PDB file of C-alpha atoms in Angstrom:
ATOM      1  CA  UNK A  22      -0.107  16.789 -30.307  1.00 31.00           C
ATOM      2  CA  UNK A  23       1.274  13.694 -31.982  1.00 31.00           C
ATOM      3  CA  UNK A  24       0.776  11.729 -28.778  1.00 32.00           C
ATOM      4  CA  UNK A  25      -2.825  12.893 -28.473  1.00 32.00           C
ATOM      5  CA  UNK A  26      -3.510  11.765 -32.025  1.00 31.00           C
ATOM      6  CA  UNK A  27      -1.892   8.398 -31.270  1.00 35.00           C
ATOM      7  CA  UNK A  28      -4.104   7.941 -28.198  1.00 41.00           C
ATOM      8  CA  UNK A  29      -7.230   8.782 -30.141  1.00 37.00           C
ATOM      9  CA  UNK A  30      -6.198   6.516 -32.998  1.00 38.00           C
ATOM     10  CA  UNK A  31      -5.723   3.612 -30.619  1.00 46.00           C
ATOM     11  CA  UNK A  32      -9.059   4.237 -28.948  1.00 49.00           C
ATOM     12  CA  UNK A  33     -11.051   4.807 -32.113  1.00 41.00           C
ATOM     13  CA  UNK A  34      -9.578   1.671 -33.669  1.00 41.00           C
ATOM     14  CA  UNK A  35     -11.656  -0.369 -31.253  1.00 45.00           C
ATOM     15  CA  UNK A  36     -14.844  -0.541 -33.308  1.00 39.00           C
ATOM     16  CA  UNK A  37     -14.793  -4.289 -32.933  1.00 39.00           C
ATOM     17  CA  UNK A  38     -18.362  -5.168 -31.964  1.00 39.00           C
ATOM     18  CA  UNK A  39     -21.524  -5.593 -34.013  1.00 41.00           C
ATOM     19  CA  UNK A  40     -23.383  -2.322 -33.522  1.00 40.00           C
ATOM     20  CA  UNK A  41     -26.606  -2.379 -31.521  1.00 39.00           C
ATOM     21  CA  UNK A  42     -29.462  -0.610 -33.281  1.00 39.00           C
ATOM     22  CA  UNK A  43     -30.449   1.576 -30.321  1.00 50.00           C
ATOM     23  CA  UNK A  44     -30.812   1.579 -26.562  1.00 49.00           C
ATOM     24  CA  UNK A  45     -34.377   0.269 -26.698  1.00 56.00           C
ATOM     25  CA  UNK A  46     -33.037  -3.086 -27.924  1.00 85.00           C
ATOM     26  CA  UNK A  47     -31.084  -3.627 -24.700  1.00 96.00           C
ATOM     27  CA  UNK A  48     -32.090  -6.066 -21.945  1.00 96.00           C
ATOM     28  CA  UNK A  49     -33.870  -4.693 -18.877  1.00 97.00           C
ATOM     29  CA  UNK A  50     -32.334  -6.033 -15.655  1.00 98.00           C
ATOM     30  CA  UNK A  51     -35.242  -4.828 -13.551  1.00 97.00           C
ATOM     31  CA  UNK A  52     -33.381  -2.508 -11.202  1.00 98.00           C
ATOM     32  CA  UNK A  53     -31.273  -5.277  -9.622  1.00 98.00           C
ATOM     33  CA  UNK A  54     -28.157  -4.343  -7.651  1.00 98.00           C
ATOM     34  CA  UNK A  55     -24.820  -5.236  -9.246  1.00 98.00           C
ATOM     35  CA  UNK A  56     -21.642  -5.057  -7.141  1.00 98.00           C
ATOM     36  CA  UNK A  57     -18.744  -3.617  -9.131  1.00 98.00           C
ATOM     37  CA  UNK A  58     -15.213  -3.662  -7.709  1.00 98.00           C
ATOM     38  CA  UNK A  59     -12.284  -1.447  -8.656  1.00 97.00           C
ATOM     39  CA  UNK A  60      -8.913  -0.366  -7.328  1.00 94.00           C
ATOM     40  CA  UNK A  61      -9.185   3.425  -7.752  1.00 93.00           C
ATOM     41  CA  UNK A  62      -5.506   3.639  -8.661  1.00 85.00           C
ATOM     42  CA  UNK A  63      -5.383   3.976 -12.447  1.00 84.00           C
ATOM     43  CA  UNK A  64      -6.131   7.518 -13.649  1.00 81.00           C
ATOM     44  CA  UNK A  65      -7.885   8.586 -15.743  1.00 84.00           C
ATOM     45  CA  UNK A  66      -9.799   5.283 -15.829  1.00 91.00           C
ATOM     46  CA  UNK A  67     -10.661   5.252 -12.117  1.00 92.00           C
ATOM     47  CA  UNK A  68      -9.203   7.190  -9.193  1.00 91.00           C
ATOM     48  CA  UNK A  69     -10.123   9.386  -6.235  1.00 92.00           C
ATOM     49  CA  UNK A  70     -10.332  13.069  -7.130  1.00 91.00           C
ATOM     50  CA  UNK A  71      -7.784  14.808  -4.870  1.00 87.00           C
ATOM     51  CA  UNK A  72     -10.022  17.883  -4.613  1.00 89.00           C
ATOM     52  CA  UNK A  73     -13.451  16.393  -3.972  1.00 94.00           C
ATOM     53  CA  UNK A  74     -12.521  12.961  -2.589  1.00 94.00           C
ATOM     54  CA  UNK A  75     -15.024  11.449  -5.040  1.00 95.00           C
ATOM     55  CA  UNK A  76     -14.425   8.287  -7.049  1.00 96.00           C
ATOM     56  CA  UNK A  77     -14.304   9.358 -10.698  1.00 96.00           C
ATOM     57  CA  UNK A  78     -12.909   8.387 -14.093  1.00 94.00           C
ATOM     58  CA  UNK A  79     -13.657   6.960 -17.532  1.00 95.00           C
ATOM     59  CA  UNK A  80     -14.709   3.563 -16.189  1.00 97.00           C
ATOM     60  CA  UNK A  81     -17.071   5.079 -13.601  1.00 98.00           C
ATOM     61  CA  UNK A  82     -18.776   7.130 -16.291  1.00 98.00           C
ATOM     62  CA  UNK A  83     -18.959   4.121 -18.615  1.00 98.00           C
ATOM     63  CA  UNK A  84     -20.284   1.750 -15.940  1.00 98.00           C
ATOM     64  CA  UNK A  85     -22.871   4.276 -14.759  1.00 98.00           C
ATOM     65  CA  UNK A  86     -24.060   4.663 -18.343  1.00 98.00           C
ATOM     66  CA  UNK A  87     -24.210   0.879 -18.807  1.00 98.00           C
ATOM     67  CA  UNK A  88     -26.246   0.595 -15.595  1.00 98.00           C
ATOM     68  CA  UNK A  89     -28.644   3.280 -16.802  1.00 98.00           C
ATOM     69  CA  UNK A  90     -29.155   1.572 -20.164  1.00 98.00           C
ATOM     70  CA  UNK A  91     -29.607  -1.895 -18.662  1.00 98.00           C
ATOM     71  CA  UNK A  92     -31.644  -0.706 -15.656  1.00 98.00           C
ATOM     72  CA  UNK A  93     -29.496  -1.918 -12.782  1.00 98.00           C
ATOM     73  CA  UNK A  94     -28.161  -0.202  -9.671  1.00 98.00           C
ATOM     74  CA  UNK A  95     -24.397  -0.128  -9.156  1.00 98.00           C
ATOM     75  CA  UNK A  96     -22.830  -0.726  -5.754  1.00 98.00           C
ATOM     76  CA  UNK A  97     -19.118   0.140  -5.944  1.00 98.00           C
ATOM     77  CA  UNK A  98     -16.549  -1.540  -3.747  1.00 98.00           C
ATOM     78  CA  UNK A  99     -12.756  -1.451  -3.652  1.00 96.00           C
ATOM     79  CA  UNK A 100     -10.009  -4.042  -3.461  1.00 96.00           C
ATOM     80  CA  UNK A 101      -6.342  -4.296  -4.391  1.00 93.00           C
ATOM     81  CA  UNK A 102      -5.228  -5.278  -7.871  1.00 91.00           C
ATOM     82  CA  UNK A 103      -3.572  -8.504  -6.736  1.00 89.00           C
ATOM     83  CA  UNK A 104      -6.824  -9.686  -5.118  1.00 95.00           C
ATOM     84  CA  UNK A 105      -9.267  -8.525  -7.773  1.00 96.00           C
ATOM     85  CA  UNK A 106      -9.318 -11.283 -10.394  1.00 97.00           C
ATOM     86  CA  UNK A 107      -9.492 -14.051  -7.792  1.00 97.00           C
ATOM     87  CA  UNK A 108     -12.182 -12.212  -5.840  1.00 98.00           C
ATOM     88  CA  UNK A 109     -14.371 -11.850  -8.942  1.00 98.00           C
ATOM     89  CA  UNK A 110     -13.666 -15.472  -9.844  1.00 98.00           C
ATOM     90  CA  UNK A 111     -14.889 -16.452  -6.353  1.00 98.00           C
ATOM     91  CA  UNK A 112     -18.158 -14.508  -6.868  1.00 98.00           C
ATOM     92  CA  UNK A 113     -17.336 -11.938  -4.187  1.00 98.00           C
ATOM     93  CA  UNK A 114     -18.148  -9.262  -6.782  1.00 98.00           C
ATOM     94  CA  UNK A 115     -20.200  -9.385  -9.961  1.00 98.00           C
ATOM     95  CA  UNK A 116     -18.063  -7.118 -12.157  1.00 98.00           C
ATOM     96  CA  UNK A 117     -14.453  -5.951 -11.917  1.00 98.00           C
ATOM     97  CA  UNK A 118     -13.033  -2.840 -13.601  1.00 98.00           C
ATOM     98  CA  UNK A 119      -9.535  -1.412 -13.371  1.00 93.00           C
ATOM     99  CA  UNK A 120      -8.098  -1.260 -16.867  1.00 91.00           C
ATOM    100  CA  UNK A 121      -7.826  -5.062 -16.963  1.00 94.00           C
ATOM    101  CA  UNK A 122      -6.030  -6.419 -20.014  1.00 91.00           C
ATOM    102  CA  UNK A 123      -7.827  -9.257 -21.775  1.00 95.00           C
ATOM    103  CA  UNK A 124      -5.460 -12.240 -21.609  1.00 94.00           C
ATOM    104  CA  UNK A 125      -5.975 -15.921 -22.304  1.00 95.00           C
ATOM    105  CA  UNK A 126      -4.634 -17.092 -18.936  1.00 94.00           C
ATOM    106  CA  UNK A 127      -7.021 -14.755 -17.119  1.00 96.00           C
ATOM    107  CA  UNK A 128      -9.931 -16.196 -19.110  1.00 97.00           C
ATOM    108  CA  UNK A 129      -9.345 -19.448 -17.226  1.00 97.00           C
ATOM    109  CA  UNK A 130     -10.560 -17.702 -14.053  1.00 98.00           C
ATOM    110  CA  UNK A 131     -13.015 -15.049 -15.220  1.00 98.00           C
ATOM    111  CA  UNK A 132     -15.135 -14.098 -18.211  1.00 98.00           C
ATOM    112  CA  UNK A 133     -14.367 -10.851 -20.034  1.00 98.00           C
ATOM    113  CA  UNK A 134     -16.627  -8.382 -21.736  1.00 98.00           C
ATOM    114  CA  UNK A 135     -15.830  -7.439 -25.291  1.00 97.00           C
ATOM    115  CA  UNK A 136     -13.044  -4.831 -25.351  1.00 97.00           C
ATOM    116  CA  UNK A 137     -14.140  -1.304 -24.504  1.00 96.00           C
ATOM    117  CA  UNK A 138     -10.723   0.282 -25.098  1.00 91.00           C
ATOM    118  CA  UNK A 139      -7.388  -0.432 -26.748  1.00 86.00           C
ATOM    119  CA  UNK A 140      -4.246   1.062 -25.305  1.00 78.00           C
ATOM    120  CA  UNK A 141      -0.488   0.936 -25.806  1.00 86.00           C
ATOM    121  CA  UNK A 142       2.376   0.715 -23.302  1.00 89.00           C
ATOM    122  CA  UNK A 143       4.766   3.664 -22.969  1.00 94.00           C
ATOM    123  CA  UNK A 144       7.738   4.510 -20.765  1.00 97.00           C
ATOM    124  CA  UNK A 145       6.983   7.114 -18.082  1.00 97.00           C
ATOM    125  CA  UNK A 146      10.126   8.842 -16.757  1.00 98.00           C
ATOM    126  CA  UNK A 147      11.113  11.978 -14.860  1.00 98.00           C
ATOM    127  CA  UNK A 148      11.009  15.183 -16.859  1.00 97.00           C
ATOM    128  CA  UNK A 149      14.789  15.679 -16.750  1.00 97.00           C
ATOM    129  CA  UNK A 150      15.665  12.095 -17.754  1.00 98.00           C
ATOM    130  CA  UNK A 151      18.410  12.015 -20.416  1.00 97.00           C
ATOM    131  CA  UNK A 152      20.280   8.760 -19.747  1.00 97.00           C
ATOM    132  CA  UNK A 153      17.963   6.696 -21.983  1.00 97.00           C
ATOM    133  CA  UNK A 154      15.302   7.445 -24.536  1.00 97.00           C
ATOM    134  CA  UNK A 155      13.637   4.094 -25.321  1.00 96.00           C
ATOM    135  CA  UNK A 156      13.451   0.447 -24.297  1.00 96.00           C
ATOM    136  CA  UNK A 157      16.733  -0.526 -25.943  1.00 96.00           C
ATOM    137  CA  UNK A 158      18.792   2.243 -24.352  1.00 97.00           C
ATOM    138  CA  UNK A 159      17.147   1.589 -20.981  1.00 98.00           C
ATOM    139  CA  UNK A 160      18.100  -2.097 -21.171  1.00 97.00           C
ATOM    140  CA  UNK A 161      21.686  -1.038 -21.874  1.00 97.00           C
ATOM    141  CA  UNK A 162      21.642   1.364 -18.915  1.00 97.00           C
ATOM    142  CA  UNK A 163      22.543  -1.279 -16.356  1.00 95.00           C
ATOM    143  CA  UNK A 164      21.871   0.874 -13.297  1.00 96.00           C
ATOM    144  CA  UNK A 165      18.340   1.686 -14.419  1.00 97.00           C
ATOM    145  CA  UNK A 166      15.446   0.408 -12.294  1.00 98.00           C
ATOM    146  CA  UNK A 167      11.832  -0.130 -13.355  1.00 98.00           C
ATOM    147  CA  UNK A 168       8.873  -0.051 -10.966  1.00 98.00           C
ATOM    148  CA  UNK A 169       5.923  -2.375 -11.523  1.00 96.00           C
ATOM    149  CA  UNK A 170       3.064  -4.266  -9.883  1.00 92.00           C
ATOM    150  CA  UNK A 171       3.597  -8.032 -10.075  1.00 91.00           C
ATOM    151  CA  UNK A 172       1.305  -9.879 -12.457  1.00 84.00           C
ATOM    152  CA  UNK A 173       0.354  -6.821 -14.507  1.00 84.00           C
ATOM    153  CA  UNK A 174       0.898  -6.056 -18.186  1.00 83.00           C
ATOM    154  CA  UNK A 175       3.568  -3.405 -17.382  1.00 89.00           C
ATOM    155  CA  UNK A 176       5.455  -6.008 -15.331  1.00 92.00           C
ATOM    156  CA  UNK A 177       5.473  -8.586 -18.126  1.00 90.00           C
ATOM    157  CA  UNK A 178       6.300  -5.966 -20.748  1.00 92.00           C
ATOM    158  CA  UNK A 179       9.303  -4.859 -18.699  1.00 95.00           C
ATOM    159  CA  UNK A 180      10.467  -8.438 -18.230  1.00 95.00           C
ATOM    160  CA  UNK A 181       9.999  -9.764 -21.745  1.00 92.00           C
ATOM    161  CA  UNK A 182      10.033  -6.728 -24.036  1.00 92.00           C
ATOM    162  CA  UNK A 183      12.757  -4.611 -22.408  1.00 96.00           C
ATOM    163  CA  UNK A 184      14.873  -6.733 -20.066  1.00 96.00           C
ATOM    164  CA  UNK A 185      16.118 -10.326 -20.242  1.00 95.00           C
ATOM    165  CA  UNK A 186      13.003 -12.429 -19.629  1.00 95.00           C
ATOM    166  CA  UNK A 187      13.933 -13.120 -15.993  1.00 96.00           C
ATOM    167  CA  UNK A 188      10.940 -12.351 -13.784  1.00 96.00           C
ATOM    168  CA  UNK A 189      13.280 -12.160 -10.777  1.00 97.00           C
ATOM    169  CA  UNK A 190      15.536  -9.601 -12.434  1.00 97.00           C
ATOM    170  CA  UNK A 191      16.736  -7.305  -9.603  1.00 97.00           C
ATOM    171  CA  UNK A 192      16.277  -4.289 -11.860  1.00 98.00           C
ATOM    172  CA  UNK A 193      12.513  -4.648 -11.375  1.00 98.00           C
ATOM    173  CA  UNK A 194      11.250  -3.175  -8.113  1.00 98.00           C
ATOM    174  CA  UNK A 195       7.789  -4.385  -7.090  1.00 97.00           C
ATOM    175  CA  UNK A 196       5.027  -2.245  -5.589  1.00 95.00           C
ATOM    176  CA  UNK A 197       1.474  -2.952  -4.420  1.00 88.00           C
ATOM    177  CA  UNK A 198      -0.233  -0.237  -6.485  1.00 86.00           C
ATOM    178  CA  UNK A 199       0.372   1.584  -9.735  1.00 84.00           C
ATOM    179  CA  UNK A 200       0.281   4.889  -7.864  1.00 85.00           C
ATOM    180  CA  UNK A 201       3.140   3.678  -5.656  1.00 92.00           C
ATOM    181  CA  UNK A 202       5.284   2.964  -8.723  1.00 94.00           C
ATOM    182  CA  UNK A 203       4.730   6.526  -9.955  1.00 92.00           C
ATOM    183  CA  UNK A 204       5.577   7.944  -6.541  1.00 94.00           C
ATOM    184  CA  UNK A 205       8.796   5.900  -6.514  1.00 97.00           C
ATOM    185  CA  UNK A 206       9.611   7.316  -9.946  1.00 98.00           C
ATOM    186  CA  UNK A 207       9.077  10.876  -8.725  1.00 97.00           C
ATOM    187  CA  UNK A 208      11.330  10.356  -5.701  1.00 97.00           C
ATOM    188  CA  UNK A 209      14.091   8.695  -7.725  1.00 97.00           C
ATOM    189  CA  UNK A 210      13.722   5.209  -6.261  1.00 98.00           C
ATOM    190  CA  UNK A 211      13.118   3.841  -9.788  1.00 98.00           C
ATOM    191  CA  UNK A 212      13.892   5.304 -13.193  1.00 98.00           C
ATOM    192  CA  UNK A 213      10.972   4.223 -15.347  1.00 98.00           C
ATOM    193  CA  UNK A 214       7.397   3.009 -15.022  1.00 97.00           C
ATOM    194  CA  UNK A 215       5.543   1.364 -17.884  1.00 95.00           C
ATOM    195  CA  UNK A 216       1.967   2.455 -18.380  1.00 90.00           C
ATOM    196  CA  UNK A 217      -0.655   2.538 -21.057  1.00 80.00           C
ATOM    197  CA  UNK A 218      -0.840   5.848 -22.848  1.00 79.00           C
ATOM    198  CA  UNK A 219      -4.110   6.871 -21.202  1.00 68.00           C
ATOM    199  CA  UNK A 220      -2.869   6.698 -17.613  1.00 73.00           C
ATOM    200  CA  UNK A 221       0.549   8.010 -18.625  1.00 84.00           C
ATOM    201  CA  UNK A 222      -0.958  11.102 -20.186  1.00 80.00           C
ATOM    202  CA  UNK A 223      -2.922  11.793 -17.015  1.00 77.00           C
ATOM    203  CA  UNK A 224       0.211  11.703 -14.873  1.00 85.00           C
ATOM    204  CA  UNK A 225       2.222  13.810 -17.325  1.00 90.00           C
ATOM    205  CA  UNK A 226      -0.486  16.473 -17.513  1.00 84.00           C
ATOM    206  CA  UNK A 227      -0.612  16.673 -13.717  1.00 83.00           C
ATOM    207  CA  UNK A 228       3.157  16.826 -13.208  1.00 91.00           C
ATOM    208  CA  UNK A 229       3.917  20.370 -14.424  1.00 91.00           C
ATOM    209  CA  UNK A 230       6.913  19.079 -16.349  1.00 95.00           C
ATOM    210  CA  UNK A 231       8.016  16.633 -13.672  1.00 96.00           C
ATOM    211  CA  UNK A 232       7.201  13.584 -15.812  1.00 97.00           C
ATOM    212  CA  UNK A 233       7.277  12.751 -19.511  1.00 97.00           C
ATOM    213  CA  UNK A 234       6.743   9.825 -21.867  1.00 96.00           C
ATOM    214  CA  UNK A 235       9.684   8.579 -23.960  1.00 96.00           C
ATOM    215  CA  UNK A 236      10.151   6.069 -26.741  1.00 94.00           C
ATOM    216  CA  UNK A 237       7.500   4.517 -28.927  1.00 91.00           C
ATOM    217  CA  UNK A 238       4.670   2.182 -27.960  1.00 92.00           C
ATOM    218  CA  UNK A 239       5.759  -1.202 -26.615  1.00 90.00           C
ATOM    219  CA  UNK A 240       2.705  -3.142 -27.761  1.00 74.00           C
ATOM    220  CA  UNK A 241      -1.052  -2.807 -27.586  1.00 81.00           C
ATOM    221  CA  UNK A 242      -3.566  -4.259 -25.152  1.00 84.00           C
ATOM    222  CA  UNK A 243      -7.353  -4.503 -25.020  1.00 92.00           C
ATOM    223  CA  UNK A 244      -9.209  -3.654 -21.796  1.00 94.00           C
ATOM    224  CA  UNK A 245     -12.388  -5.430 -20.682  1.00 98.00           C
ATOM    225  CA  UNK A 246     -14.630  -5.726 -17.649  1.00 98.00           C
ATOM    226  CA  UNK A 247     -14.407  -9.062 -15.801  1.00 98.00           C
ATOM    227  CA  UNK A 248     -17.165 -11.325 -14.455  1.00 98.00           C
ATOM    228  CA  UNK A 249     -17.386 -14.660 -12.620  1.00 98.00           C
ATOM    229  CA  UNK A 250     -17.320 -17.562 -15.079  1.00 98.00           C
ATOM    230  CA  UNK A 251     -20.712 -18.116 -16.680  1.00 98.00           C
ATOM    231  CA  UNK A 252     -22.113 -14.766 -15.541  1.00 98.00           C
ATOM    232  CA  UNK A 253     -25.451 -13.797 -17.083  1.00 98.00           C
ATOM    233  CA  UNK A 254     -24.291 -10.175 -17.063  1.00 98.00           C
ATOM    234  CA  UNK A 255     -21.737 -10.622 -19.861  1.00 98.00           C
ATOM    235  CA  UNK A 256     -24.162 -10.558 -22.789  1.00 98.00           C
ATOM    236  CA  UNK A 257     -26.174  -7.518 -21.564  1.00 98.00           C
ATOM    237  CA  UNK A 258     -22.999  -5.537 -20.807  1.00 98.00           C
ATOM    238  CA  UNK A 259     -21.600  -6.413 -24.229  1.00 98.00           C
ATOM    239  CA  UNK A 260     -24.815  -5.192 -25.833  1.00 98.00           C
ATOM    240  CA  UNK A 261     -24.575  -1.910 -23.909  1.00 98.00           C
ATOM    241  CA  UNK A 262     -20.921  -1.422 -24.916  1.00 98.00           C
ATOM    242  CA  UNK A 263     -21.869  -1.987 -28.558  1.00 97.00           C
ATOM    243  CA  UNK A 264     -24.708   0.537 -28.312  1.00 97.00           C
ATOM    244  CA  UNK A 265     -22.396   3.098 -26.696  1.00 98.00           C
ATOM    245  CA  UNK A 266     -19.918   2.704 -29.538  1.00 96.00           C
ATOM    246  CA  UNK A 267     -22.685   3.017 -32.115  1.00 97.00           C
ATOM    247  CA  UNK A 268     -24.148   6.257 -30.748  1.00 96.00           C
ATOM    248  CA  UNK A 269     -20.840   7.995 -29.991  1.00 96.00           C
ATOM    249  CA  UNK A 270     -20.921   7.711 -26.192  1.00 97.00           C
ATOM    250  CA  UNK A 271     -17.552   5.931 -26.030  1.00 94.00           C
ATOM    251  CA  UNK A 272     -16.000   8.601 -28.229  1.00 90.00           C
ATOM    252  CA  UNK A 273     -17.435  11.321 -25.987  1.00 93.00           C
ATOM    253  CA  UNK A 274     -15.959   9.662 -22.881  1.00 94.00           C
ATOM    254  CA  UNK A 275     -12.581   9.342 -24.597  1.00 86.00           C
ATOM    255  CA  UNK A 276     -12.555  13.045 -25.394  1.00 83.00           C
ATOM    256  CA  UNK A 277     -13.668  13.990 -21.878  1.00 87.00           C
ATOM    257  CA  UNK A 278     -11.049  11.957 -20.040  1.00 86.00           C
ATOM    258  CA  UNK A 279      -8.085  11.806 -22.433  1.00 76.00           C
ATOM    259  CA  UNK A 280      -8.151  15.281 -23.985  1.00 64.00           C
ATOM    260  CA  UNK A 281     -10.256  17.690 -21.951  1.00 63.00           C
ATOM    261  CA  UNK A 282      -9.605  16.527 -18.394  1.00 59.00           C
ATOM    262  CA  UNK A 283      -6.393  17.589 -16.651  1.00 46.00           C
ATOM    263  CA  UNK A 284      -5.394  15.666 -13.554  1.00 43.00           C
ATOM    264  CA  UNK A 285      -5.381  17.912 -10.509  1.00 39.00           C
ATOM    265  CA  UNK A 286      -7.095  20.886 -12.173  1.00 39.00           C
TER     266      UNK A 286
END
């Protein structure tokens, strides 16, 4: 219960934009097609439903609502995380969404929307883990391995907040997708995965006790959609995000995906 309150507190704290008066004030994009790319590997933000095979999640619901309010048609495509930012920068796609942390170095390649969510990093471990309970004790547990995708916030948090600042530290095992890091955790190939609280909660809820979160938050991060530099879509999308915060739509999505929805049910 405490963790749920912490998640909601982090999400509700993100009332950072000037509030749009109502949806009628929003730009009309005339039904144009906008290509949006995602990875489908970061539940509950975006993933493939194991039962239906459909692409679902918080970001799909949010983007579909933005498209409705701005009058554009979404064409979804998929790519890997390590290719996404460069691909959007190269104008292969018009918007990217996959829980992308807003960072200054990334702003050199792409434009970001205003933040639509704030999240915190937590340690995801197996349900029977007792050898460490937080970042400090994990660092002291010299045999402990952490799984991460290179170039992601969890990777840099592991390197600089938990371990010794060496990006080549052999205690970090690299994987192509976030889902692969969780699978490696389940099979015992690594001992911890760092994740924001939203995704972590989804995996814990689906694990039937096989996974748990330990320790306190390891720092906060703001998520935004990405666009090619100079994109004319940034301002309309920002206006739609502001309107969705003002009328409670963002809060409704948070409740749907972070409290009511159970992965795999």
